[in-house]
Tab-separated table of C-alpha atoms in Angstrom:
chain	number	residue	atom	x	y	z
Q	1495	MET	CA	141.289	92.052	38.709
Q	1496	ASP	CA	137.909	92.021	40.414
Q	1497	LEU	CA	137.285	92.018	44.171
Q	1498	THR	CA	134.942	93.115	46.938
Q	1499	ALA	CA	136.283	94.424	50.243
Q	1500	PRO	CA	135.052	96.097	53.450
Q	1501	THR	CA	135.316	99.823	52.723
Q	1502	ARG	CA	136.684	100.817	56.119
Q	1503	SER	CA	139.548	98.295	56.242
Q	1504	LEU	CA	140.471	98.872	52.594
Q	1505	SER	CA	140.480	102.634	53.139
Q	1506	ALA	CA	142.681	102.236	56.226
Q	1507	ALA	CA	145.216	100.097	54.332
Q	1508	VAL	CA	145.364	102.385	51.293
Q	1509	SER	CA	145.584	105.553	53.415
Q	1510	ALA	CA	148.367	104.076	55.546
Q	1511	ALA	CA	150.372	103.136	52.462
Q	1512	ALA	CA	149.822	106.565	50.899
Q	1513	ARG	CA	151.051	108.356	54.041
Q	1514	LEU	CA	154.174	106.219	54.225
Q	1515	LEU	CA	155.081	106.855	50.592
Q	1516	THR	CA	155.622	110.093	48.677
Q	1517	ALA	CA	152.533	111.931	47.424
Q	1518	ARG	CA	152.915	110.933	43.778
Q	1519	SER	CA	153.780	107.283	44.318
Q	1520	GLY	CA	151.935	104.542	42.504
Q	1521	LEU	CA	150.135	101.943	44.589
Q	1522	LEU	CA	150.186	98.271	43.664
Q	1523	LEU	CA	146.987	96.308	44.333
Q	1524	ARG	CA	147.417	92.531	44.066
Q	1525	ALA	CA	144.334	90.343	44.448
Q	1526	GLY	CA	144.526	86.595	45.070
Q	1527	ARG	CA	142.870	83.822	46.992
Q	1528	ASP	CA	144.461	85.066	50.235
Q	1529	GLY	CA	142.908	88.499	49.880
Q	1530	LEU	CA	144.391	91.817	48.807
Q	1531	THR	CA	147.966	93.075	49.102
Q	1532	VAL	CA	148.488	96.832	48.999
Q	1533	GLY	CA	152.056	97.981	48.424
Q	1534	GLY	CA	154.383	100.501	46.919
Q	1535	ASN	CA	157.977	101.641	46.510
Q	1536	ASP	CA	159.621	104.988	46.035
Q	1537	SER	CA	163.285	105.937	45.771
Q	1538	GLU	CA	164.019	105.185	49.438
Q	1539	ARG	CA	161.210	103.226	51.072
Q	1540	ALA	CA	158.791	100.383	50.504
Q	1541	VAL	CA	155.546	99.414	52.208
Q	1542	ARG	CA	153.287	96.364	52.061
Q	1543	LEU	CA	149.940	95.804	53.799
Q	1544	THR	CA	147.351	93.034	53.643
Q	1545	CYS	CA	143.596	93.537	53.606
Q	1546	ASP	CA	140.639	91.138	53.770
Q	1547	ALA	CA	138.832	90.871	50.444
Q	1548	VAL	CA	136.781	88.444	48.399
Q	1549	THR	CA	138.615	87.960	45.106
Q	1550	HIS	CA	136.430	87.283	42.065
Q	1551	THR	CA	139.286	87.489	39.538
Q	1552	ASP	CA	143.005	87.389	40.396
Q	1553	GLY	CA	145.258	90.136	39.134
Q	1554	GLU	CA	147.297	93.210	39.980
Q	1555	VAL	CA	147.206	96.852	38.951
Q	1556	LEU	CA	149.192	100.014	39.637
Q	1557	VAL	CA	147.133	103.145	40.365
Q	1558	PRO	CA	147.786	106.652	41.772
Q	1559	ALA	CA	147.916	106.393	45.567
Q	1560	GLY	CA	146.515	109.798	46.510
Q	1561	PRO	CA	143.244	109.792	44.503
Q	1562	LEU	CA	142.411	106.203	45.548
Q	1563	ALA	CA	142.995	106.977	49.230
Q	1564	GLU	CA	140.864	110.130	49.056
Q	1565	THR	CA	138.026	108.377	47.199
Q	1566	LEU	CA	137.822	105.475	49.664
Q	1567	ARG	CA	137.976	107.843	52.639
Q	1568	MET	CA	134.792	109.623	51.516
Q	1569	LEU	CA	132.694	106.511	50.824
Q	1570	GLU	CA	129.933	105.661	53.296
Q	1571	ASP	CA	129.021	102.184	51.977
Q	1572	ASP	CA	130.021	99.092	53.973
Q	1573	LEU	CA	131.412	97.271	50.931
Q	1574	VAL	CA	133.266	98.481	47.854
Q	1575	ARG	CA	134.103	96.694	44.622
Q	1576	LEU	CA	137.324	97.225	42.700
Q	1577	VAL	CA	137.246	95.987	39.113
Q	1578	VAL	CA	139.461	96.608	36.091
Q	1579	GLU	CA	137.514	98.060	33.185
Q	1580	GLY	CA	139.798	98.549	30.173
Q	1581	SER	CA	142.440	101.130	31.116
Q	1582	ARG	CA	140.673	102.102	34.345
Q	1583	LEU	CA	140.256	100.723	37.839
Q	1584	ALA	CA	136.615	101.267	38.729
Q	1585	VAL	CA	135.702	101.843	42.360
Q	1586	ARG	CA	132.046	100.817	42.561
Q	1587	VAL	CA	129.438	101.255	45.273
Q	1588	GLU	CA	125.669	101.306	45.091
Q	1589	GLY	CA	124.732	104.292	42.973
Q	1590	GLY	CA	128.312	105.378	42.278
Q	1591	ARG	CA	131.341	104.651	40.092
Q	1592	PHE	CA	134.768	106.299	40.326
Q	1593	ALA	CA	137.438	105.363	37.776
Q	1594	LEU	CA	141.198	105.756	38.204
Q	1595	PRO	CA	143.746	105.434	35.375
Q	1596	LEU	CA	146.017	102.398	35.387
Q	1597	LEU	CA	149.699	103.319	35.461
Q	1598	SER	CA	151.855	101.670	32.853
Q	1599	ARG	CA	155.156	101.391	34.693
Q	1600	GLU	CA	156.142	98.214	36.502
Q	1601	LEU	CA	156.511	97.970	40.269
Q	1602	ARG	CA	157.908	95.064	42.239
Q	1603	LEU	CA	157.456	94.833	45.980
Q	1604	GLN	CA	160.797	94.544	47.731
Q	1605	GLU	CA	161.491	91.745	50.171
Q	1606	MET	CA	161.961	92.576	53.842
Q	1607	PRO	CA	165.412	92.391	55.430
Q	1608	PRO	CA	165.654	89.584	58.009
Q	1609	LYS	CA	163.975	90.145	61.373
Q	1610	VAL	CA	166.525	90.507	64.149
Q	1611	SER	CA	164.378	91.400	67.174
Q	1612	GLU	CA	161.014	92.618	68.503
Q	1613	VAL	CA	159.811	95.531	70.598
Q	1614	ASP	CA	156.540	96.583	72.227
Q	1615	GLY	CA	154.614	98.771	69.753
Q	1616	PRO	CA	153.103	101.275	72.239
Q	1617	ALA	CA	156.494	101.733	73.929
Q	1618	LEU	CA	158.125	102.344	70.537
Q	1619	ALA	CA	155.434	104.878	69.642
Q	1620	THR	CA	155.938	106.704	72.955
Q	1621	ALA	CA	159.683	106.955	72.409
Q	1622	LEU	CA	159.425	108.061	68.781
Q	1623	ARG	CA	156.923	110.831	69.508
Q	1624	THR	CA	159.704	112.727	71.248
Q	1625	VAL	CA	162.847	111.454	69.524
Q	1626	ALA	CA	161.647	111.702	65.911
Q	1627	GLY	CA	160.300	115.193	66.604
Q	1628	THR	CA	163.784	116.326	67.656
Q	1629	ALA	CA	165.351	115.593	64.254
Q	1630	ALA	CA	165.945	118.468	61.848
Q	1631	LYS	CA	163.285	119.269	59.241
Q	1632	ASP	CA	165.739	120.888	56.806
Q	1633	ASP	CA	166.631	118.499	53.974
Q	1634	ALA	CA	169.761	120.558	53.319
Q	1635	LEU	CA	171.264	118.689	56.283
Q	1636	PRO	CA	170.079	115.115	55.644
Q	1637	MET	CA	172.354	113.626	58.302
Q	1638	PHE	CA	170.300	115.439	60.964
Q	1639	THR	CA	166.896	114.450	59.558
Q	1640	GLY	CA	167.188	110.865	60.760
Q	1641	VAL	CA	166.923	108.849	63.956
Q	1642	ARG	CA	169.832	106.626	64.910
Q	1643	VAL	CA	168.396	103.193	65.707
Q	1644	GLN	CA	170.687	100.923	67.718
Q	1645	SER	CA	169.817	97.534	69.123
Q	1646	PHE	CA	171.957	95.780	71.676
Q	1647	SER	CA	171.472	92.448	73.442
Q	1648	ARG	CA	168.266	93.443	75.258
Q	1649	GLU	CA	167.888	97.168	74.598
Q	1650	LEU	CA	166.810	99.474	71.782
Q	1651	ARG	CA	168.239	102.998	71.712
Q	1652	LEU	CA	166.834	105.843	69.599
Q	1653	THR	CA	168.803	109.091	69.114
Q	1654	ALA	CA	168.045	112.262	67.147
Q	1655	SER	CA	169.364	115.829	67.036
Q	1656	ASP	CA	168.927	119.033	65.051
Q	1657	ARG	CA	172.285	120.393	66.370
Q	1658	TYR	CA	170.599	122.568	69.024
Q	1659	ARG	CA	169.097	119.733	71.067
Q	1660	MET	CA	169.234	115.974	71.265
Q	1661	ALA	CA	166.808	113.316	72.493
Q	1662	VAL	CA	167.818	109.797	73.482
Q	1663	ALA	CA	165.316	107.081	74.425
Q	1664	THR	CA	165.997	103.506	75.503
Q	1665	LEU	CA	163.441	100.717	75.809
Q	1666	PRO	CA	163.629	96.953	76.307
Q	1667	LEU	CA	163.682	94.473	73.441
Q	1668	ARG	CA	161.427	91.436	73.566
Q	1669	ALA	CA	163.904	89.157	71.863
Q	1670	GLU	CA	167.664	89.087	71.550
Q	1671	GLY	CA	169.062	89.160	68.038
Q	1672	GLU	CA	171.715	90.569	65.718
Q	1673	PRO	CA	172.653	94.205	66.491
Q	1674	ILE	CA	171.329	97.073	64.380
Q	1675	ASP	CA	172.946	100.493	63.889
Q	1676	ALA	CA	171.230	102.608	61.248
Q	1677	LEU	CA	170.173	106.188	60.562
Q	1678	VAL	CA	166.489	106.018	59.594
Q	1679	PRO	CA	164.426	108.949	58.195
Q	1680	ALA	CA	162.637	110.553	61.146
Q	1681	GLY	CA	159.507	111.386	59.148
Q	1682	LEU	CA	158.993	107.749	58.217
Q	1683	LEU	CA	159.489	106.589	61.808
Q	1684	ALA	CA	157.086	109.232	63.141
Q	1685	GLU	CA	154.341	108.140	60.738
Q	1686	THR	CA	155.062	104.469	61.385
Q	1687	ALA	CA	154.764	105.024	65.136
Q	1688	LYS	CA	151.227	106.359	64.671
Q	1689	GLN	CA	150.182	103.142	62.932
Q	1690	ALA	CA	152.127	100.386	64.714
Q	1691	ARG	CA	150.094	97.925	66.783
Q	1692	GLY	CA	151.018	95.126	69.181
Q	1693	THR	CA	154.482	93.646	68.872
Q	1694	VAL	CA	156.711	95.297	66.253
Q	1695	GLY	CA	159.450	93.378	64.463
Q	1696	LEU	CA	162.804	95.033	63.780
Q	1697	HIS	CA	164.490	94.137	60.501
Q	1698	GLY	CA	167.922	95.018	59.134
Q	1699	ASP	CA	170.705	93.894	56.831
Q	1700	GLY	CA	173.195	96.764	56.936
Q	1701	THR	CA	171.765	98.716	53.982
Q	1702	ARG	CA	168.035	98.620	54.757
Q	1703	PHE	CA	165.931	98.879	57.914
Q	1704	GLY	CA	162.390	97.654	58.380
Q	1705	LEU	CA	159.479	97.432	60.796
Q	1706	SER	CA	156.643	94.919	60.708
Q	1707	TRP	CA	153.421	94.295	62.613
Q	1708	ALA	CA	150.027	92.625	62.032
Q	1709	GLY	CA	149.919	92.485	58.234
Q	1710	VAL	CA	152.147	95.539	57.635
Q	1711	THR	CA	155.792	95.815	56.567
Q	1712	VAL	CA	157.774	99.024	56.010
Q	1713	THR	CA	161.376	99.232	54.789
Q	1714	THR	CA	163.755	102.066	53.976
Q	1715	ALA	CA	167.313	102.707	52.886
Q	1716	VAL	CA	169.621	103.863	55.687
Q	1717	LEU	CA	172.595	106.170	56.148
Q	1718	ASP	CA	175.752	105.809	58.229
Q	1719	ALA	CA	174.779	106.750	61.786
Q	1720	GLY	CA	178.142	106.739	63.538
Q	1721	PHE	CA	178.373	110.523	63.927
Q	1722	LEU	CA	175.160	110.851	65.997
Q	1723	SER	CA	175.916	110.004	69.606
Q	1724	GLU	CA	175.139	111.413	73.038
Q	1725	LYS	CA	178.752	110.640	73.957
Q	1726	LEU	CA	179.754	113.704	71.941
Q	1727	ILE	CA	177.869	115.956	74.381
Q	1728	GLU	CA	179.635	116.958	77.574
Q	1729	SER	CA	177.436	116.021	80.551
Q	1730	SER	CA	179.841	115.503	83.453
Q	1731	THR	CA	180.122	119.070	84.746
Q	1732	VAL	CA	176.693	119.549	86.323
Q	1733	ASP	CA	176.628	122.669	88.465
Q	1734	THR	CA	172.963	122.734	89.519
Q	1735	SER	CA	170.164	120.152	89.663
Q	1736	VAL	CA	166.496	121.107	89.785
Q	1737	GLU	CA	163.616	118.678	90.350
Q	1738	ILE	CA	160.183	119.918	89.321
Q	1739	ALA	CA	156.856	118.723	87.855
Q	1740	ALA	CA	157.158	118.709	84.064
Q	1741	ASP	CA	153.573	119.837	83.467
Q	1742	ALA	CA	153.859	122.805	85.836
Q	1743	LEU	CA	157.121	123.920	84.243
Q	1744	ALA	CA	155.710	123.559	80.717
Q	1745	ALA	CA	152.641	125.629	81.603
Q	1746	ALA	CA	154.842	128.380	83.046
Q	1747	VAL	CA	157.090	128.358	79.965
Q	1748	ARG	CA	154.036	128.849	77.742
Q	1749	ARG	CA	152.777	131.792	79.816
Q	1750	VAL	CA	156.093	133.551	80.292
Q	1751	GLY	CA	157.127	132.798	76.719
Q	1752	VAL	CA	154.391	135.113	75.410
Q	1753	TYR	CA	156.558	138.037	76.554
Q	1754	ALA	CA	159.837	136.691	75.179
Q	1755	ASP	CA	161.918	138.589	72.645
Q	1756	ASP	CA	162.008	137.859	68.933
Q	1757	ARG	CA	164.218	134.854	69.572
Q	1758	ARG	CA	161.614	133.470	72.009
Q	1759	VAL	CA	164.279	133.176	74.712
Q	1760	LEU	CA	163.478	133.097	78.414
Q	1761	THR	CA	165.675	132.812	81.508
Q	1762	LEU	CA	165.506	130.227	84.300
Q	1763	GLU	CA	166.790	131.745	87.531
Q	1764	VAL	CA	167.527	129.065	90.107
Q	1765	GLY	CA	167.074	130.098	93.725
Q	1766	ASP	CA	166.590	128.440	97.099
Q	1767	SER	CA	163.779	125.886	96.664
Q	1768	GLN	CA	162.396	127.716	93.638
Q	1769	LEU	CA	162.756	128.276	89.929
Q	1770	ARG	CA	161.936	131.706	88.505
Q	1771	LEU	CA	161.121	132.112	84.828
Q	1772	ALA	CA	161.532	135.552	83.288
Q	1773	SER	CA	161.264	137.162	79.865
Q	1774	SER	CA	160.811	140.622	78.412
Q	1775	LYS	CA	160.301	142.408	75.133
Q	1776	GLN	CA	160.306	146.126	74.595
Q	1777	ASP	CA	156.966	146.370	72.792
Q	1778	THR	CA	155.023	143.659	74.694
Q	1779	GLY	CA	156.190	144.106	78.268
Q	1780	GLU	CA	157.683	141.599	80.651
Q	1781	ALA	CA	156.699	138.505	82.629
Q	1782	GLU	CA	157.980	136.406	85.489
Q	1783	GLU	CA	156.679	133.361	87.342
Q	1784	THR	CA	158.093	131.446	90.294
Q	1785	LEU	CA	157.637	127.697	90.848
Q	1786	LYS	CA	158.511	125.562	93.848
Q	1787	ALA	CA	161.338	123.125	93.143
Q	1788	GLU	CA	163.944	120.946	94.805
Q	1789	VAL	CA	167.333	122.504	94.180
Q	1790	SER	CA	170.817	121.173	94.818
Q	1791	GLY	CA	174.224	122.544	93.890
Q	1792	GLY	CA	174.932	126.115	92.870
Q	1793	ARG	CA	172.633	128.892	91.712
Q	1794	THR	CA	172.602	129.794	88.051
Q	1795	SER	CA	170.486	131.585	85.431
Q	1796	PRO	CA	170.663	129.882	82.009
Q	1797	SER	CA	168.553	131.052	79.074
Q	1798	PHE	CA	166.736	128.756	76.637
Q	1799	GLN	CA	164.509	129.023	73.630
Q	1800	ALA	CA	160.947	128.476	74.845
Q	1801	ARG	CA	160.001	126.131	72.012
Q	1802	TYR	CA	162.874	123.781	72.716
Q	1803	LEU	CA	161.977	123.591	76.393
Q	1804	LEU	CA	158.346	122.847	75.560
Q	1805	ASP	CA	159.311	120.139	73.071
Q	1806	ALA	CA	161.530	118.545	75.703
Q	1807	LEU	CA	158.960	118.682	78.498
Q	1808	GLN	CA	156.229	117.246	76.294
Q	1809	GLY	CA	158.018	113.904	76.424
Q	1810	PHE	CA	157.744	113.887	80.235
Q	1811	ALA	CA	154.050	114.770	80.568
Q	1812	GLY	CA	152.671	113.703	83.949
Q	1813	GLU	CA	156.150	113.061	85.373
Q	1814	ARG	CA	158.568	114.811	87.658
Q	1815	VAL	CA	161.809	115.777	85.920
Q	1816	ARG	CA	165.363	116.652	86.899
Q	1817	LEU	CA	167.185	119.420	85.073
Q	1818	ASP	CA	170.955	118.984	85.311
Q	1819	ILE	CA	172.309	122.433	84.438
Q	1820	GLN	CA	175.928	122.750	83.344
Q	1821	PRO	CA	177.994	125.942	83.481
Q	1822	GLY	CA	178.569	128.190	80.482
Q	1823	MET	CA	177.119	127.140	77.129
Q	1824	ARG	CA	177.006	123.428	77.846
Q	1825	ALA	CA	173.801	121.453	77.421
Q	1826	CYS	CA	171.110	121.145	80.072
Q	1827	VAL	CA	170.213	117.478	80.576
Q	1828	ILE	CA	166.567	116.624	81.316
Q	1829	ARG	CA	165.500	113.216	82.655
Q	1830	ALA	CA	162.540	111.740	84.501
Q	1831	VAL	CA	163.120	111.385	88.238
Q	1832	GLU	CA	161.475	107.945	88.099
Q	1833	PRO	CA	161.746	106.656	84.497
Q	1834	GLY	CA	159.484	103.872	83.237
Q	1835	ASP	CA	160.124	101.252	80.556
Q	1836	VAL	CA	160.924	104.033	78.081
Q	1837	GLU	CA	163.868	105.941	79.527
Q	1838	LEU	CA	164.179	109.364	77.886
Q	1839	THR	CA	167.104	111.793	78.090
Q	1840	TYR	CA	166.805	115.224	76.480
Q	1841	TYR	CA	169.689	117.652	75.910
Q	1842	VAL	CA	168.886	121.347	75.316
Q	1843	MET	CA	171.560	123.874	74.389
Q	1844	PRO	CA	171.370	127.230	76.198
Q	1845	MET	CA	171.098	130.566	74.436
Q	1846	LEU	CA	173.088	133.743	75.058
Q	1847	PRO	CA	170.884	136.247	76.909
Q	1848	ARG	CA	170.579	139.780	75.559
């Protein structure tokens, strides 16, 4: 294999593939008359990207993903040459040569499941920033580390929970197709959302799920997602509703949260046309702040972990939100007063005050 490629675009393709795969994955480089294909598989996922290149000699090699990505990222030359030299892949630029070992094992790029629909890439990225971040990070509970992806006739629904909170986002589909219902690793979706551009294709066949856009395809194995549903959360016993600017509430939570106890719990005291935040800790003092709000229903004082409130409000930046507070230890439901194309619902479980 022998080719010359623009350094920046090659580096972007290799780095994207390396981030979507595990750190020690091998990366397949396949050069042909149509340019360069960069791809890889690990135990659960597969990725394939295309990159412009001038091919001097066709061929394919398997090399370590991490070192190649790091080498290309540090190059300042406009063009780079990749050429096989014996048991090495040489990365050549003017005045420099960097050689990577060729891996001996075989790797075949998996085919994509059939495309069943399409969605707007920026809207998908907006939804996943909040929903994927709500999934659990603890691999000991794999069923909570994924995002449930459901497609209906004209709607895509994304759901994730770490057992203490849940986020649900809906957004319109651009094309009607076969329904999808799959539990997809949240980490993969979060990284994919950072890279997706333009219109994103949705792929699925019951055992695998995939996304595609402008020269990029990503697939992964899926789990049964039936257990993860907002219908399992009681939300019909709202006692108090509070409408308030999300940014103002988030700023107050950050300030008052500095004085919270070791559990980082603060209290929201609902009054007439106001919301009072309060927290205290024996060795750091106490804090309170009052914000103007539109209040309807009863008056209540639920307590929440500050971090969970901030994570929820981040998804509503620049918007006005409604907090539907339920009695007892039932979830508080947070929604935008005037939702856009991406309609987000966030459920936060209250904490017992001390």
